Coordinates of C-alpha atoms and ligand atoms in Angstrom, one line a residue:
X507 CA 8.3 -3.7 20.0
X508 CA 9.6 -6.9 18.6
X509 CA 9.9 -8.1 15.0
X510 CA 6.7 -10.2 15.1
X511 CA 4.7 -7.2 16.2
X512 CA 6.2 -4.9 13.6
X513 CA 5.4 -7.6 10.9
X514 CA 1.8 -7.8 12.2
X515 CA 1.4 -4.0 11.9
X516 CA 2.7 -4.0 8.3
X517 CA 0.4 -6.8 7.4
X518 CA -2.6 -4.9 8.9
X519 CA -1.5 -1.9 7.0
X520 CA -1.4 -3.9 3.8
X521 CA -4.9 -5.3 4.5
X522 CA -6.4 -1.9 5.1
X523 CA -4.7 -0.3 2.1
X524 CA -5.8 -3.2 -0.1
X525 CA -9.3 -2.8 1.3
X526 CA -9.2 0.8 0.2
X527 CA -8.0 -0.1 -3.2
X528 CA -4.6 1.4 -2.8
X529 CA -1.8 1.0 -5.4
X530 CA -0.9 -2.7 -5.6
X531 CA 2.8 -1.9 -5.6
X532 CA 2.5 -0.1 -2.2
X533 CA 0.5 -3.0 -0.7
X534 CA 3.1 -5.5 -1.9
X535 CA 5.9 -3.4 -0.4
X536 CA 4.3 -3.7 3.0
X537 CA 3.5 -7.4 2.7
X538 CA 7.1 -8.1 1.7
X539 CA 8.4 -6.0 4.5
X540 CA 6.2 -7.9 7.0
X541 CA 7.7 -11.2 5.7
X542 CA 11.3 -9.9 5.7
X543 CA 11.0 -8.5 9.2
X544 CA 9.2 -11.5 10.5
X545 CA 12.0 -13.8 9.3
X546 CA 14.8 -11.5 10.4
X547 CA 17.4 -13.2 12.7
X548 CA 18.1 -10.1 14.8
X549 CA 15.7 -7.6 16.3
X550 CA 14.9 -4.5 14.4
X551 CA 15.2 -2.5 17.6
X552 CA 18.7 -3.7 18.1
X553 CA 19.7 -2.5 14.6
X554 CA 18.1 0.8 15.2
X555 CA 19.9 1.2 18.5
X556 CA 23.3 0.6 16.8
X557 CA 24.4 4.0 15.4
X558 CA 26.8 2.4 13.0
X559 CA 24.1 0.6 11.2
X560 CA 20.9 1.3 9.2
X561 CA 17.8 -0.7 8.5
X562 CA 18.1 0.1 4.9
X563 CA 20.9 -2.5 4.6
X564 CA 18.1 -5.0 4.7
X565 CA 16.8 -6.0 1.3
X566 CA 13.4 -4.5 0.5
X567 CA 13.6 -1.9 3.4
X568 CA 13.9 1.6 2.1
X569 CA 13.9 4.9 3.8
X570 CA 10.2 5.1 4.3
X571 CA 9.8 1.6 5.8
X572 CA 12.9 2.2 8.0
X573 CA 11.3 5.4 9.4
X574 CA 8.1 3.6 10.1
X575 CA 10.0 0.9 12.0
X576 CA 11.6 3.6 14.0
X577 CA 8.3 5.2 14.9
X578 CA 6.9 1.7 15.8
X579 CA 9.9 0.8 18.0
X580 CA 9.8 4.2 19.7
X581 CA 6.1 4.7 20.3
X582 CA 4.6 1.3 19.9
X583 CA 2.2 2.5 17.2
X584 CA 1.9 3.9 13.7
X585 CA -0.2 7.0 13.1
X586 CA -1.0 5.9 9.6
X587 CA -2.5 2.6 10.8
X588 CA -4.5 4.4 13.4
X589 CA -5.9 6.7 10.8
X590 CA -6.9 3.9 8.4
X591 CA -8.6 2.1 11.3
X592 CA -10.7 5.2 11.9
X593 CA -11.6 5.6 8.3
X594 CA -12.8 2.0 7.9
X595 CA -15.6 1.1 10.4
X596 CA -14.8 -1.8 12.8
X597 CA -17.9 -3.6 11.6
X598 CA -16.7 -3.6 8.0
X599 CA -13.3 -4.9 9.1
X600 CA -15.1 -7.9 10.7
X601 CA -15.6 -9.1 7.1
X602 CA -11.8 -9.6 6.9
X603 CA -12.0 -12.1 9.7
X604 CA -13.9 -14.6 7.6
X605 CA -11.4 -17.2 6.7
X606 CA -10.6 -17.1 3.0
X607 CA -12.1 -13.7 2.4
X608 CA -9.3 -11.4 1.5
X609 CA -9.3 -7.6 1.6
X610 CA -10.1 -7.3 -2.1
X611 CA -13.2 -9.4 -1.9
X612 CA -14.3 -7.8 1.3
X613 CA -14.0 -4.4 -0.3
X614 CA -16.0 -5.5 -3.2
X615 CA -18.8 -6.7 -0.9
X616 CA -18.7 -3.4 0.9
X617 CA -18.6 -1.2 -2.2
X618 CA -20.8 -3.1 -4.6
X619 CA -23.4 -4.5 -2.2
X620 CA -23.2 -1.9 0.5
X621 CA -22.5 -4.6 3.1
X622 CA -21.4 -3.0 6.4
X623 CA -21.3 -5.9 8.8
X624 CA -21.5 -9.7 9.3
X625 CA -25.3 -9.8 9.6
X626 CA -25.8 -8.0 6.3
X627 CA -23.3 -10.3 4.7
X628 CA -25.2 -13.3 5.9
X629 CA -28.4 -12.0 4.5
X630 CA -26.8 -11.2 1.2
X631 CA -25.4 -14.8 0.9
X632 CA -28.7 -16.3 1.8
X633 CA -30.5 -14.2 -0.8
X634 CA -27.8 -15.3 -3.3
X635 CA -26.8 -11.8 -4.1
X636 CA -23.2 -12.4 -3.5
X637 CA -22.7 -15.0 -6.3
X638 CA -23.8 -12.3 -8.8
X639 CA -20.7 -10.3 -8.1
X640 CA -17.7 -10.5 -10.5
X641 CA -15.1 -12.9 -9.1
X642 CA -17.6 -14.5 -6.7
X643 CA -19.5 -17.7 -7.1
X644 CA -21.7 -20.2 -5.4
X645 CA -18.7 -21.7 -3.7
X646 CA -17.6 -18.3 -2.3
X647 CA -21.1 -17.9 -0.8
X648 CA -20.7 -21.2 1.0
X649 CA -17.3 -20.4 2.2
X650 CA -18.6 -17.2 3.6
X651 CA -21.5 -18.8 5.4
X652 CA -19.3 -21.4 6.9
X653 CA -16.8 -18.8 8.1
X654 CA -19.4 -16.5 9.7
X655 CA -19.2 -18.1 13.1
X656 CA -15.4 -17.9 13.2
X657 CA -15.5 -14.2 12.3
X658 CA -18.1 -13.6 14.9
X659 CA -16.2 -15.3 17.7
X660 CA -13.1 -13.4 16.7
X661 CA -15.1 -10.3 17.1
X662 CA -16.3 -11.2 20.5
X663 CA -14.2 -9.9 23.3
X664 CA -15.6 -9.3 26.7
X665 CA -14.8 -6.4 29.1
X666 CA -12.3 -7.3 31.7
X667 CA -14.9 -6.6 34.4
X668 CA -17.2 -9.2 32.8
X669 CA -14.4 -11.7 32.6
X670 CA -13.7 -11.0 36.3
X671 CA -17.2 -11.8 37.3
X672 CA -17.0 -15.1 35.4
X673 CA -13.6 -15.8 36.9
X674 CA -15.0 -15.5 40.4
X675 CA -17.8 -18.0 39.7
X676 CA -15.3 -20.3 38.1
X677 CA -12.9 -20.2 41.0
X678 CA -15.7 -20.8 43.5
X679 CA -17.0 -23.8 41.5
X680 CA -13.6 -25.4 41.0
X681 CA -12.4 -24.8 44.5
X682 CA -15.2 -27.2 45.7
X683 CA -13.6 -30.1 43.8
X684 CA -11.5 -32.2 46.2
X685 CA -9.0 -33.2 43.4
X686 CA -7.9 -29.5 42.9
X687 CA -4.6 -28.8 44.6
X688 CA -3.8 -25.3 43.1
X689 CA -5.9 -23.1 40.9
X690 CA -5.0 -20.0 38.9
X691 CA -6.4 -18.0 36.1
X692 CA -4.0 -17.1 33.3
X693 CA -4.1 -15.4 29.9
X694 CA -5.1 -11.9 29.1
X695 CA -7.4 -11.9 32.2
X696 CA -4.4 -12.2 34.5
X697 CA -2.5 -9.6 32.5
X698 CA -5.4 -7.2 33.1
X699 CA -6.1 -6.5 29.4
X700 CA -9.0 -4.1 28.9
X701 CA -10.9 -6.8 27.0
X702 CA -10.5 -10.6 27.2
X703 CA -11.0 -13.1 24.4
X704 CA -11.4 -16.2 26.6
X705 CA -10.6 -17.4 30.1
X706 CA -7.7 -19.7 30.6
X707 CA -7.7 -21.7 33.9
X708 CA -5.0 -23.9 35.2
X709 CA -5.3 -26.6 37.8
X710 CA -2.7 -28.6 39.6
X711 CA -4.2 -32.0 40.2
X712 CA -3.2 -35.7 40.3
X713 CA -6.6 -36.6 38.8
X714 CA -7.4 -34.7 35.6
X715 CA -10.5 -36.8 34.9
X716 CA -12.2 -35.8 38.2
X717 CA -11.4 -32.1 37.7
X718 CA -12.9 -32.2 34.2
X719 CA -16.0 -34.0 35.4
X720 CA -16.4 -31.3 38.0
X721 CA -15.7 -28.6 35.5
X722 CA -18.5 -30.0 33.3
X723 CA -21.0 -29.3 36.1
X724 CA -20.3 -25.5 36.0
X725 CA -23.7 -23.9 36.5
X726 CA -23.0 -21.4 33.7
X727 CA -22.1 -24.1 31.2
X728 CA -23.8 -24.2 27.9
X729 CA -21.7 -26.6 25.8
X730 CA -18.5 -28.7 26.1
X731 CA -16.5 -27.7 23.0
X732 CA -13.7 -30.2 23.4
X733 CA -12.3 -32.6 26.0
X734 CA -9.0 -34.4 25.9
X735 CA -6.8 -36.1 28.6
X736 CA -5.7 -32.9 30.4
X737 CA -7.4 -30.2 28.4
X738 CA -11.0 -29.1 28.1
X739 CA -12.8 -26.2 26.5
X740 CA -16.4 -25.1 27.2
X741 CA -18.7 -22.3 26.2
X742 CA -20.8 -20.6 28.9
X743 CA -24.4 -19.4 28.4
X744 CA -23.1 -15.9 28.1
X745 CA -21.1 -17.0 25.1
X746 CA -17.7 -17.0 26.7
X747 CA -15.1 -19.7 26.1
X748 CA -13.2 -21.1 29.0
X749 CA -10.1 -23.3 28.4
X750 CA -9.1 -25.6 31.3
X751 CA -5.7 -27.3 31.6
X752 CA -4.8 -29.8 34.3
X753 CA -1.0 -30.1 35.0
X754 CA 1.2 -31.9 37.5
X755 CA 2.6 -29.9 40.4
X756 CA 6.2 -29.8 39.0
X757 CA 4.8 -28.0 35.9
X758 CA 2.3 -25.7 37.5
X759 CA 4.5 -22.6 37.6
X760 CA 5.8 -23.2 34.1
X761 CA 2.3 -23.7 32.8
X762 CA 1.1 -20.6 34.6
X763 CA 3.9 -18.6 33.1
X764 CA 3.3 -20.0 29.6
X765 CA -0.4 -19.5 29.6
X766 CA -0.3 -16.1 31.2
X767 CA 1.5 -14.9 28.1
X768 CA 1.6 -12.7 26.4
X769 CA 2.7 -14.7 23.4
X770 CA 5.1 -11.9 22.6
X771 CA 6.5 -11.9 26.1
X772 CA 7.0 -15.6 25.9
X773 CA 8.8 -15.3 22.6
X774 CA 11.4 -13.0 24.2
X775 CA 11.7 -15.3 27.2
X776 CA 12.4 -18.4 25.1
X777 CA 15.1 -16.4 23.2
X778 CA 16.8 -15.5 26.4
X779 CA 16.6 -19.1 27.6
X780 CA 18.2 -20.3 24.4
X781 CA 21.2 -18.0 24.9
X782 CA 21.8 -19.8 28.1
X783 CA 21.4 -23.3 26.8
X784 CA 18.0 -23.6 28.4
X785 CA 14.6 -24.5 27.1
X786 CA 11.4 -23.0 28.6
X787 CA 8.0 -24.4 27.8
X788 CA 4.7 -25.1 29.6
X789 CA 6.2 -28.2 31.3
X790 CA 9.2 -26.5 32.9
X791 CA 12.7 -25.2 32.4
X792 CA 15.2 -27.6 31.0
X793 CA 19.0 -27.6 30.6
X794 CA 19.9 -28.9 27.2
X795 CA 22.6 -31.6 27.2
X796 CA 24.0 -33.3 24.1
X797 CA 21.3 -35.9 23.9
X798 CA 19.0 -35.2 26.9
X799 CA 17.2 -32.6 28.8
X800 CA 17.5 -32.0 32.5
X801 CA 14.5 -30.5 34.4
X802 CA 15.7 -27.4 36.2
X803 CA 12.4 -26.2 37.7
X804 CA 8.9 -25.2 36.9
X805 CA 6.8 -25.8 40.1
X806 CA 6.4 -22.0 40.6
X807 CA 6.7 -19.0 38.3
X808 CA 9.6 -17.9 40.6
X809 CA 11.6 -20.9 39.5
X810 CA 11.0 -20.2 35.8
X811 CA 12.1 -16.6 36.0
X812 CA 14.9 -17.2 38.5
X813 CA 16.5 -19.8 36.1
X814 CA 16.9 -16.8 33.7
X815 CA 18.0 -14.4 36.4
X816 CA 14.8 -12.4 35.8
X817 CA 12.3 -11.0 38.3
X818 CA 8.8 -12.3 38.4
X819 CA 7.2 -9.7 36.2
X820 CA 3.8 -8.5 37.4
X821 CA 1.4 -10.0 34.9
X822 CA 0.3 -6.6 33.8
X823 CA 3.7 -5.9 32.4
X824 CA 4.1 -9.0 30.3
X825 CA 3.5 -7.5 26.9
X826 CA 7.1 -7.4 25.6
X827 CA 6.9 -3.6 25.7
X828 CA 9.6 -2.4 28.1
X829 CA 9.7 -4.9 30.9
X830 CA 12.8 -6.8 29.7
X831 CA 14.7 -3.5 29.3
X832 CA 13.7 -2.4 32.8
X833 CA 14.7 -5.8 34.3
X834 CA 18.1 -5.4 32.7
X835 CA 18.6 -2.0 34.3
X836 CA 17.7 -2.9 37.9
X837 CA 14.7 -3.6 40.0
X838 CA 11.3 -3.2 38.3
X839 CA 9.3 0.0 39.1
X840 CA 6.9 -0.5 41.9
X841 CA 3.6 -0.2 40.2
X842 CA 0.7 1.8 41.7
X843 CA -1.7 -0.2 43.9
X844 CA -5.3 0.4 45.0
X845 CA -4.2 1.1 48.5
X846 CA -2.2 4.1 47.3
X847 CA -5.3 5.9 46.2
X848 CA -6.4 8.7 48.5
X849 CA -9.1 10.5 46.5
X850 CA -11.6 10.2 43.7
X851 CA -12.0 13.2 41.4
X852 CA -14.9 12.2 39.1
X853 CA -18.4 11.3 40.3
X854 CA -22.1 12.3 39.8
X855 CA -25.1 12.7 42.0
X856 CA -28.9 12.8 41.6
X857 CA -28.5 16.5 40.8
X858 CA -27.7 15.3 37.3
X859 CA -27.6 11.7 36.1
X860 CA -26.3 9.9 39.2
X861 CA -28.4 7.4 41.2
X862 CA -27.2 8.5 44.7
X863 CA -27.5 11.8 46.5
X864 CA -24.7 14.0 47.6
X865 CA -25.0 12.6 51.2
X866 CA -25.1 9.0 50.0
X867 CA -21.9 9.6 47.9
X868 CA -20.2 11.2 50.9
X869 CA -21.1 8.3 53.2
X870 CA -19.9 5.7 50.6
X871 CA -16.7 7.6 50.1
X872 CA -16.0 7.7 53.9
X873 CA -16.8 4.0 54.1
X874 CA -14.1 3.3 51.4
X875 CA -11.6 5.3 53.4
X876 CA -11.2 8.1 50.8
X877 CA -9.7 11.3 52.1
X878 CA -11.2 13.6 49.4
X879 CA -13.8 13.4 46.6
X880 CA -14.8 15.9 43.9
X881 CA -18.4 16.1 43.0
X882 CA -18.4 16.5 39.2
X883 CA -21.9 16.6 37.9
X884 CA -22.6 17.6 34.3
X885 CA -22.8 21.1 33.0
X886 CA -25.9 22.6 31.3
X887 CA -25.1 21.4 27.7
X888 CA -25.8 17.8 28.7
X889 CA -29.6 18.5 28.8
X890 CA -30.4 14.8 28.8
X891 CA -28.8 14.5 32.2
X892 CA -30.3 17.8 33.4
X893 CA -26.9 19.4 33.4
X894 CA -26.2 22.2 35.8
X895 CA -26.5 25.9 35.0
X896 CA -24.6 28.5 37.1
X897 CA -27.4 28.9 39.5
X898 CA -28.0 25.2 40.3
X899 CA -24.2 24.6 40.4
X900 CA -23.7 27.4 42.9
X901 CA -26.5 26.0 45.0
X902 CA -24.8 22.6 45.0
X903 CA -21.5 24.2 46.0
X904 CA -23.2 25.9 48.9
X905 CA -24.5 22.5 50.0
X906 CA -20.9 21.1 49.8
X907 CA -19.6 24.0 51.9
X908 CA -22.1 23.1 54.6
X909 CA -21.2 19.4 54.5
X910 CA -17.5 20.2 54.7
X911 CA -18.1 22.1 58.0
X912 CA -19.7 19.1 59.5
X913 CA -17.2 16.6 58.1
X914 CA -14.2 18.2 59.6
X915 CA -11.0 16.4 58.6
X916 CA -12.4 12.9 57.9
X917 CA -13.2 13.7 54.3
X918 CA -12.9 16.8 52.1
X919 CA -15.6 17.3 49.5
X920 CA -14.4 19.4 46.6
X921 CA -16.6 21.7 44.6
X922 CA -16.2 20.3 41.1
X923 CA -17.9 20.2 37.8
X924 CA -17.6 18.1 34.6
X925 CA -17.8 20.9 32.2
X926 CA -18.5 20.2 28.5
X927 CA -16.2 21.5 25.9
X928 CA -18.7 23.0 23.4
X929 CA -18.9 21.8 19.8
X930 CA -17.9 25.3 18.5
X931 CA -15.1 25.4 21.1
X932 CA -15.1 27.0 24.5
X933 CA -16.4 26.0 27.9
X934 CA -20.1 25.3 28.7
X935 CA -20.0 27.6 31.8
X936 CA -18.8 31.2 32.3
X937 CA -15.3 31.9 33.4
X938 CA -16.3 33.5 36.7
X939 CA -18.3 30.3 37.7
X940 CA -15.5 28.0 36.8
X941 CA -13.0 30.1 38.7
X942 CA -15.0 29.3 41.9
X943 CA -14.5 25.6 41.5
X944 CA -11.9 23.5 43.3
X945 CA -11.7 21.0 40.5
X946 CA -12.8 21.3 36.9
X947 CA -13.0 18.3 34.5
X948 CA -13.3 19.3 30.9
X949 CA -15.1 16.7 28.6
X950 CA -15.9 16.2 24.9
X951 CA -19.4 14.7 24.8
X952 CA -20.8 16.3 21.7
X953 CA -19.3 16.8 18.2
X954 CA -17.3 13.6 18.4
X955 CA -17.4 13.2 14.6
X956 CA -15.6 16.4 14.0
X957 CA -12.2 16.4 12.2
X958 CA -9.0 15.6 14.1
X959 CA -8.0 19.3 13.9
X960 CA -11.3 20.5 15.3
X961 CA -11.4 18.1 18.2
X962 CA -7.8 18.6 19.0
X963 CA -8.2 22.4 18.9
X964 CA -11.2 22.2 21.3
X965 CA -9.2 20.2 23.8
X966 CA -6.1 22.3 23.5
X967 CA -8.2 25.4 24.2
X968 CA -9.7 23.8 27.3
X969 CA -6.2 23.0 28.5
X970 CA -5.3 26.6 28.2
X971 CA -8.3 27.7 30.3
X972 CA -6.9 28.8 33.6
X973 CA -9.7 27.1 35.6
X974 CA -9.6 23.7 33.9
X975 CA -7.7 21.0 36.0
X976 CA -8.0 17.9 33.9
X977 CA -9.4 16.4 30.7
X978 CA -11.9 13.6 31.4
X979 CA -11.9 10.4 29.3
X980 CA -9.6 12.1 26.7
X981 CA -10.4 9.9 23.7
X982 CA -14.1 9.1 24.2
X983 CA -13.9 5.4 23.3
X984 CA -16.4 2.9 24.6
X985 CA -14.9 -0.5 24.5
X986 CA -16.7 -3.0 22.2
X987 CA -19.1 -0.2 21.2
X988 CA -17.5 2.9 19.9
X989 CA -14.0 3.8 18.8
X990 CA -12.1 6.8 20.1
X991 CA -12.7 10.2 18.4
X992 CA -10.0 11.5 16.3
X993 CA -7.6 13.5 18.4
X994 CA -3.9 14.3 18.3
X995 CA -2.9 13.0 21.7
X996 CA 0.7 14.0 21.3
X997 CA -0.4 17.6 21.0
X998 CA -2.7 17.1 24.0
X999 CA 0.2 15.6 26.1
X1000 CA 2.5 18.6 25.2
X1001 CA -0.2 21.1 26.0
X1002 CA -1.1 19.4 29.3
X1003 CA 2.6 19.5 30.3
X1004 CA 3.0 23.1 29.2
X1005 CA -0.1 24.3 31.2
X1006 CA 0.4 22.0 34.2
X1007 CA -2.8 20.1 33.6
X1008 CA -3.7 16.5 34.2
X1009 CA -5.3 13.8 32.2
X1010 CA -7.8 11.2 33.4
X1011 CA -7.7 7.5 33.3
X1012 CA -11.4 7.0 33.5
X1013 CA -11.9 3.7 35.5
X1014 CA -15.3 2.8 34.1
X1015 CA -14.7 -0.7 32.6
X1016 CA -16.4 0.4 29.4
X1017 CA -14.1 3.3 29.0
X1018 CA -10.6 2.8 30.5
X1019 CA -9.7 6.0 28.8
X1020 CA -6.7 6.9 28.6
X1021 CA -5.8 3.3 27.9
X1022 CA -2.6 1.6 29.1
X1023 CA -0.3 2.6 26.3
X1024 CA -1.6 6.2 26.3
X1025 CA -1.0 6.4 30.0
X1026 CA 2.6 5.3 29.4
X1027 CA 2.9 8.0 26.8
X1028 CA 1.4 10.7 29.0
X1029 CA 3.9 9.7 31.7
X1030 CA 6.8 10.0 29.3
X1031 CA 5.7 13.6 28.7
X1032 CA 5.6 14.3 32.4
X1033 CA 1.8 14.6 32.6
X1034 CA 0.2 13.4 35.8
X1035 CA -2.6 10.9 35.5
X1036 CA -5.7 11.1 37.6
X1037 CA -7.7 7.8 38.0
X1038 CA -11.4 8.7 38.4
X1039 CA -14.3 6.3 38.7
X1040 CA -16.9 8.5 37.0
X1041 CA -19.3 6.9 39.6
X1042 CA -23.0 7.3 38.9
X1043 CA -23.8 5.2 42.0
X1044 CA -22.3 4.4 45.4
X1045 CA -21.1 1.0 44.3
X1046 CA -19.5 2.4 41.3
X1047 CA -16.8 4.0 43.5
X1048 CA -15.5 0.4 43.5
X1049 CA -14.5 0.7 39.9
X1050 CA -11.2 2.3 40.9
X1051 CA -9.6 -1.1 40.7
X1052 CA -10.2 -1.4 37.0
X1053 CA -8.4 1.9 36.5
X1054 CA -5.5 0.7 38.7
X1055 CA -5.1 -2.4 36.5
X1056 CA -4.7 -0.3 33.4
X1057 CA -2.4 2.2 35.1
X1058 CA -0.2 -0.8 36.1
X1059 CA -0.2 -2.0 32.5
X1060 CA 1.0 1.4 31.5
X1061 CA 3.9 1.0 34.0
X1062 CA 2.7 3.9 36.3
X1063 CA 4.0 4.1 39.8
X1064 CA 2.4 5.8 42.8
X1065 CA 4.3 9.0 41.8
X1066 CA 2.8 9.1 38.4
X1067 CA -0.8 9.0 39.7
X1068 CA -1.8 12.3 41.1
X1069 CA -4.7 11.1 43.3
X1070 CA -2.3 9.0 45.4
X1071 CA -1.3 12.4 46.9
X1072 CA -3.2 14.4 49.5
X1073 CA -5.5 17.0 48.1
X1074 CA -3.0 19.7 49.4
X1075 CA -0.2 18.1 47.5
X1076 CA -2.2 17.4 44.4
X1077 CA -3.4 21.0 44.2
X1078 CA 0.2 22.2 44.1
X1079 CA 0.7 20.2 40.9
X1080 CA -2.2 22.0 39.0
X1081 CA -1.0 24.9 36.9
X1082 CA 2.6 24.1 37.6
X1083 CA 4.3 25.1 34.3
X1084 CA 6.4 22.5 32.6
Ligands
DGT1360 P1 -7.2 -13.4 24.6 O1 -7.8 -14.7 25.2 O2 -7.4 -13.3 23.2 O3 -7.7 -12.2 25.3 O4 -5.6 -13.4 24.9 P2 -4.7 -14.5 25.7 O5 -3.4 -13.8 25.8 O6 -5.4 -15.0 26.9 O7 -4.5 -15.6 24.6 P3 -4.9 -17.1 24.5 O8 -6.2 -17.4 25.3 O9 -5.0 -17.5 23.1 O10 -3.7 -17.9 25.1 C1 -3.3 -17.8 26.4 C2 -1.8 -17.7 26.6 O11 -1.2 -18.9 26.1 C3 -1.2 -16.6 25.7 O12 -1.2 -15.4 26.3 C4 0.2 -17.2 25.5 C5 0.0 -18.7 25.5 N1 0.0 -19.1 24.2 C6 -1.1 -19.6 23.5 N2 -0.8 -20.0 22.3 C7 0.5 -19.8 22.1 C8 1.5 -20.0 21.1 O13 1.2 -20.4 20.0 N3 2.8 -19.6 21.4 C9 3.2 -19.1 22.6 N4 4.4 -18.7 22.8 N5 2.3 -18.9 23.5 C10 1.0 -19.2 23.3
CA1361 CA1 -7.4 -16.1 26.9
CA1362 CA1 -7.4 -19.5 25.5
ZN1363 ZN1 -18.6 12.0 34.4

């Protein structure tokens, strides 16, 4: 984690603490630390790595802040910040995104007027209730109303899968323009982030005007937001923004590199360039002479990275996490690919809430070339989905036995279950039933509002159960809808390792749970990750690729993902004590 990110974290911490009405001295300490670290000439991580030095030699950084920096650099996150985030609902935090509305004012609106989201705030302004508050006036009301749209658009991120659909339409449309020589999508979409703010598209063309005219005829187009000589931004009917940039061929690679980001990755890259007397920007790589600049390259990304003796990082790794460190040590890890996947260990059928029958799922799995699948319908607690009791489950397993006899070696169907972890703790099905299964996923679906301790206990207990193979969607988050429940993942990783259990990366684009960073953490604990689609239909077996993208972002290789193995090999991993 670089200084800019650390500074950002301390600023967020200060915002949230101020919102909570914390001691002003504490808030100021974090703000000052953010500024100090943001302006620091050397990297905090470098100082920490030097045993002869201490962060406390920096003015304003005491023992506590120094320790927080260490946690951030080591783990990439700060438990205290995560906790505050959970305490204050996302929708309330949206108030902070209104330009000019600081945490104090936002907190007053929340506490005095009970405002919980942007819609309620708008209504309160329109009813002139906001100006009645101490410290607010007519002018504040107007500022708020004017800033609502900004706050809303800042709030709007689309799922990667949604961005992907739009990206395909966009590609198809622009490819029909004769002036387009090369076309690439950049930004967070190319990096495979779980959500995407806007699409960034790059075109190499000698005629920017013609490309932009063509772009303006995009069927999905709602409104042209801005148009310049080489740059144009539009909004689609679905409310997504697309930024188009047209560049000459000699800059195409440099622009692709620059606009793929991340910003943090680019900051590090520019620093490395400077050390070599080079300059990297969206136009190319340049050697700095006394009074001139010489173009060294930039037509391809290879040219940009090669000028710095760096490999072309897979876009998924460009987050300034560990990629530069890895590149320094040798070749980058070979990240897991869709073709490496041999089995899918999470799917439902019409027996519970799936749309396809057992036979349809089997046929679809064969068509996709899978070697094994686990049928994991819900257990009885999930009454809404007509979850399986022991009798129905055993009947399904008998069906599966019959199918396996017919299938021979082409596909192995595993007798599985997605068994609920009950609110009061314990599994939703008797031990003797679970013991007959080939593959048991354990899931928290109910009691998600319980305390961190309760939820963690439930999951740890499930990991100790001899028949449980894997925890499904371990944090329960639903992207853009519902935050993760409160769980001590470090404890979960340790227990999984200890009991030889696996953790899922649920590939549903709304879940992607564990996320990229958590997958990396699980890996560092030696816990195998299983990528499962949680398919509720035959098409949904195709969601595997969304999971692959996140696994790659987490730096996982084929070895780290258990279902790249044959079922025989995978089975040996379960229960292997760490
Ligand atoms: P998003 O759209 O919020 O999901 O995230 P990105 O990463 O696509 O960000 P976006 O669309 O604002 O910009 C695309 C890329 O352009 C970004 O990843 C890096 C590059 N970029 C944009 N603005 C800056 C900047 O001010 N400095 C640097 N170094 N790079 C920038
Ligand atoms: Ca973007
Ligand atoms: Ca953009
Ligand atoms: Zn499921």
